[in-house]
XYZ file of C-alpha atoms in Angstrom:
261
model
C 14.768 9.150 18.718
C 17.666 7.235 18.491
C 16.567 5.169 15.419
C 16.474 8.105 13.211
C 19.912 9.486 14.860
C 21.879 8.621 11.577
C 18.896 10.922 9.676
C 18.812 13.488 12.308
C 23.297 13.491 11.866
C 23.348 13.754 7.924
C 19.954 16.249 7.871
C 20.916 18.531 10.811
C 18.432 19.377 13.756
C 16.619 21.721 11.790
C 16.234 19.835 8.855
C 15.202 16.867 10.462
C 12.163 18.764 12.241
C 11.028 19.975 9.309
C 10.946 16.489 8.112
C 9.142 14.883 11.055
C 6.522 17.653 10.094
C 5.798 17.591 7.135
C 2.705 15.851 5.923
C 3.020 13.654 2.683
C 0.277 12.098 0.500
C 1.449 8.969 -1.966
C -0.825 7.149 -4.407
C -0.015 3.825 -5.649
C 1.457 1.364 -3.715
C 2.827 -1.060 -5.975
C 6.329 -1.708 -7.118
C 7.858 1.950 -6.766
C 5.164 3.458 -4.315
C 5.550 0.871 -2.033
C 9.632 1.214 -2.135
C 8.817 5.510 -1.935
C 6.880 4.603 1.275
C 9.503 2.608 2.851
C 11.902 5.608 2.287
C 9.802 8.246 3.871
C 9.085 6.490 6.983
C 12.771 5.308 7.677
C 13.986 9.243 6.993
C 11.466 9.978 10.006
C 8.334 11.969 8.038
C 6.080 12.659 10.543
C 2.687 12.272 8.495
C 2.055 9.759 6.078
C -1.505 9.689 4.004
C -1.208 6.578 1.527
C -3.414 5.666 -1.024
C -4.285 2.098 -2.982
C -7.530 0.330 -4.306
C -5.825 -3.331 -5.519
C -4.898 -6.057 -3.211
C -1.444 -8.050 -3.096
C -1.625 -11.209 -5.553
C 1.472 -13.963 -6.413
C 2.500 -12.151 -9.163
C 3.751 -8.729 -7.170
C 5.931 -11.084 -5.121
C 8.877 -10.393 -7.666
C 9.184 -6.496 -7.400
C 7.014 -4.935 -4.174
C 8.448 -4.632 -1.193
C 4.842 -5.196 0.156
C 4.338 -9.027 -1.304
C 5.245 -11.763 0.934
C 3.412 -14.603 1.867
C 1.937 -13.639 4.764
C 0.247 -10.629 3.057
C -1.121 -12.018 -0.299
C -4.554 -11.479 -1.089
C -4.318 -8.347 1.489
C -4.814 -4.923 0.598
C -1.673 -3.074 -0.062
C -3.349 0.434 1.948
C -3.796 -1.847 4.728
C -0.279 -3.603 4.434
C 1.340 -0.844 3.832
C -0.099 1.165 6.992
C 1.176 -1.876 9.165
C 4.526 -1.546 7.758
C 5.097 2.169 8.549
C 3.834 1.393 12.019
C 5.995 -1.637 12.503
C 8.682 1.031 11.598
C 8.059 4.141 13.199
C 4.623 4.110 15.475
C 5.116 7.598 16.370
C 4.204 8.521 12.525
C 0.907 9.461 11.809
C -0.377 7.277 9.055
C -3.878 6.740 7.306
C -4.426 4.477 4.128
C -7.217 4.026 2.792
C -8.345 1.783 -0.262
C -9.034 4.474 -3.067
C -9.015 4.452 -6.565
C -7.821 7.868 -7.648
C -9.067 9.680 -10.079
C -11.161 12.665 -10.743
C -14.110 11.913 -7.906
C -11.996 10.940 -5.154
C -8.845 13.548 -5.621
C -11.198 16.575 -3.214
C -10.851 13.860 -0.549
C -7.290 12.381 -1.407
C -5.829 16.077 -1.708
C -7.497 17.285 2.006
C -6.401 18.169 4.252
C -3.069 19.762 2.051
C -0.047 17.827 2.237
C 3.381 19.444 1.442
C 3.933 16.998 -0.989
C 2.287 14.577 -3.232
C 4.060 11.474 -4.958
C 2.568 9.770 -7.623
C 3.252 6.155 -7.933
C 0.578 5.574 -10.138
C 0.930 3.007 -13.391
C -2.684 3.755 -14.623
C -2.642 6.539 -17.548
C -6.402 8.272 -16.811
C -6.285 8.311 -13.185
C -1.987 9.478 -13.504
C -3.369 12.946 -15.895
C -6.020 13.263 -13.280
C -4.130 13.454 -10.315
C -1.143 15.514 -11.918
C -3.368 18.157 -13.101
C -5.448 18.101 -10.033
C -2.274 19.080 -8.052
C -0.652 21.133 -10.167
C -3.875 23.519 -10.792
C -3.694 23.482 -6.563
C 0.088 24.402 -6.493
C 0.974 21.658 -4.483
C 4.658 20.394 -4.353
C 4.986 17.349 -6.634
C 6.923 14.176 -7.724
C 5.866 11.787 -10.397
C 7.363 8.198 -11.256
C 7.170 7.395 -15.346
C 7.398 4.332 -16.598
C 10.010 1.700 -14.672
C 8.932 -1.624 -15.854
C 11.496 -3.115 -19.000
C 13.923 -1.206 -17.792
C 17.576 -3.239 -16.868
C 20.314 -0.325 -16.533
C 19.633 1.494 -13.598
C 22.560 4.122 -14.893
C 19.722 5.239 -16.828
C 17.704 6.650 -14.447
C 17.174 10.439 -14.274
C 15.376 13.394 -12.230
C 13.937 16.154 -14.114
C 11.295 17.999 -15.138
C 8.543 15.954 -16.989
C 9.197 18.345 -20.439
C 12.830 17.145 -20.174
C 11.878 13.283 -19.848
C 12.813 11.457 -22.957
C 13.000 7.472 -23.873
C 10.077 6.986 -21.628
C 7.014 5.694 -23.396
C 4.742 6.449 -20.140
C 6.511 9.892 -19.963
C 5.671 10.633 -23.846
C 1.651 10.052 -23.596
C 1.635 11.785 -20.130
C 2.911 14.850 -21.671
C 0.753 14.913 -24.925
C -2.046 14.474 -22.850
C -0.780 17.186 -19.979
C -0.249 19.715 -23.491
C -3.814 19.155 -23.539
C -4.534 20.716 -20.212
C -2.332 23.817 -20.665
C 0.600 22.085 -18.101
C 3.486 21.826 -20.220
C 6.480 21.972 -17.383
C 6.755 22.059 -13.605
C 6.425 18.421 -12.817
C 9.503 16.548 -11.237
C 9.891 13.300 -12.049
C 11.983 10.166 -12.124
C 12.324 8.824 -15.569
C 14.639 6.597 -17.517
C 16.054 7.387 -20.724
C 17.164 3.453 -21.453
C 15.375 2.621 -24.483
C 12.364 0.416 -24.971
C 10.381 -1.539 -27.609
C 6.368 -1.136 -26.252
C 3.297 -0.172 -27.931
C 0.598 1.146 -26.218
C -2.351 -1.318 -26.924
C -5.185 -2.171 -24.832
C -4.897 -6.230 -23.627
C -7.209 -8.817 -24.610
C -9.251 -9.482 -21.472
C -11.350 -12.826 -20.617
C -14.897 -12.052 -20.088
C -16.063 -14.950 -18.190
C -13.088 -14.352 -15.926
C -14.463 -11.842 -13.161
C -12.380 -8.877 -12.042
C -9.888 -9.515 -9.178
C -11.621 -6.157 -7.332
C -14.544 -3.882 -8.141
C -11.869 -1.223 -10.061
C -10.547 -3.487 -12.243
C -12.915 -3.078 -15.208
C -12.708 1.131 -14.535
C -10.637 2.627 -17.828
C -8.266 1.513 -19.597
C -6.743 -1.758 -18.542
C -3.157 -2.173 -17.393
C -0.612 -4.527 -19.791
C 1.416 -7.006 -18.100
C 5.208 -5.901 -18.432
C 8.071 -7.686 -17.626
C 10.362 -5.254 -14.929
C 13.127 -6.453 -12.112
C 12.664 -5.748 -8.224
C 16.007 -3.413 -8.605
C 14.895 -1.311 -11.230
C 11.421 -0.248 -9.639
C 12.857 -0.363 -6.122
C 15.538 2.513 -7.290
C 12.897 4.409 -8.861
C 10.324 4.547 -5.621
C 13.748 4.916 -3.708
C 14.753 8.087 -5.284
C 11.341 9.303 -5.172
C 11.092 9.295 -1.626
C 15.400 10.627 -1.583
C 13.607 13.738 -3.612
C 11.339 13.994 -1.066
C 13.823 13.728 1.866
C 15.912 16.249 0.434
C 12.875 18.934 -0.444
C 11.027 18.295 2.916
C 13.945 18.796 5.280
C 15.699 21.384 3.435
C 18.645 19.771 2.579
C 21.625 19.275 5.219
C 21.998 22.389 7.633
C 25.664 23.240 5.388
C 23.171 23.225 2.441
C 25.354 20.334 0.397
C 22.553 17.988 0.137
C 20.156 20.886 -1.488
C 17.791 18.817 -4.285
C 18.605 21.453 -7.103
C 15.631 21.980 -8.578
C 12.471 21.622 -5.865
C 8.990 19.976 -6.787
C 6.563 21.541 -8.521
């Protein structure tokens, strides 16, 4: 297909197959999953599963590749199926609006994907899912924490027990410790440092919920974060990906050094 030609040059023939089969599973669509998704179906994977409860208000206009306009108030599964269409309609994509955690993982996790992103900015349903997959053996990559975050220089790949400076990254593996999982999860992390506290917001109760998982766990605090800074982190998510799925390049120079859980 001649709009993946520059893929199919850089990847090889064989690498670029691989890609176009492999099947990949991403949960959260927001700021960075939304930017991983974009990736993946430009590079050409051939089977995209995506996953997203929340709808697309004003106030993701700033950082989501997903928020315009035209698609506020929709949900982001739905907008975000469109998109990979709109970009590649021979790619088999399903989204469906799903709040992840521990009763819907047997149904986002079948059939097996080769790989599972997490995009995720929830801590519960994030421990969830990680263990879930990790218990399954299924290849992995996990975003920490990319909101407050101005120096993209800062940005790292690793394993999660090597993550450092990363609030997010810090909880998620004192509560992983918890589970027995102390290494063996890739993810993109940035070691720029940060003044947060985790404390639960103050919440309105005569203001409804914007959607019927809003009141589930704990709920999220607003952070300040940039469209560049989020956008390079679902970015090199989905160049992990690339690189893992396909192989690297048929010389073996674009090899991802260390693969995905």
């Amino acid at each position: 297909m001649e709009r993946f030609l520059r893929t199919q040059q850089l990847l090889g023939d064989s690498g670029f197959r691989r890609l176009q089969s492999s099947r990949v599973v991403v949960i959260g669509l927001g700021a960075v999953g939304g930017y991983a998704v974009e990736g993946l179906a430009r590079a050409g994977v051939g089977s995209l599963r995506l996953f997203d409860f929340d709808t697309i208000q004003p106030s993701n206009i700033n950082r989501q590749i997903l928020a315009l306009e035209s698609t506020l108030y929709q949900p982001k599964a739905k907008v975000a199926e469109e998109r990979v269409r709109a970009i590649n309609p021979n790619c088999l994509v399903e989204a469906q609006e799903v709040f992840a955690d521990q009763e819907t993982l047997a149904t986002i996790l079948d059939p097996v994907p080769d790989l599972v992103i997490d995009a995720i900015d929830s801590l519960n349903p994030k421990i969830q899912l990680l263990s879930e997959v990790y218990k399954r053996g299924i290849p992995l990559l996990s975003s920490m924490g990319a909101a407050l975050r101005t120096d993209p220089g800062k940005i790292a790949v690793g394993d999660i027990a090597e993550s450092r400076g990363c609030p997010l990254a810090k909880r998620v593996r004192k509560r992983l410790r918890r589970v027995g999982i102390e290494t063996g999860i890739r993810c993109v992390f940035s070691t720029e440092k940060v003044t947060f506290t985790y404390t639960p917001p103050v919440s309105d109760p005569n203001v409804p919920p914007a959607n019927i998982y809003e009141n589930r766990g704990r709920k999220r605090v607003i952070l300040g974060s940039l469209p560049t800074l989020t956008g390079i982190f679902g970015l090199i998510l989905a160049n992990e990906a690339i690189l893992y799925l396909s192989g690297g390049s048929e010389e073996g120079d674009n090899m991802s050094t260390t693969t995905p859980h």
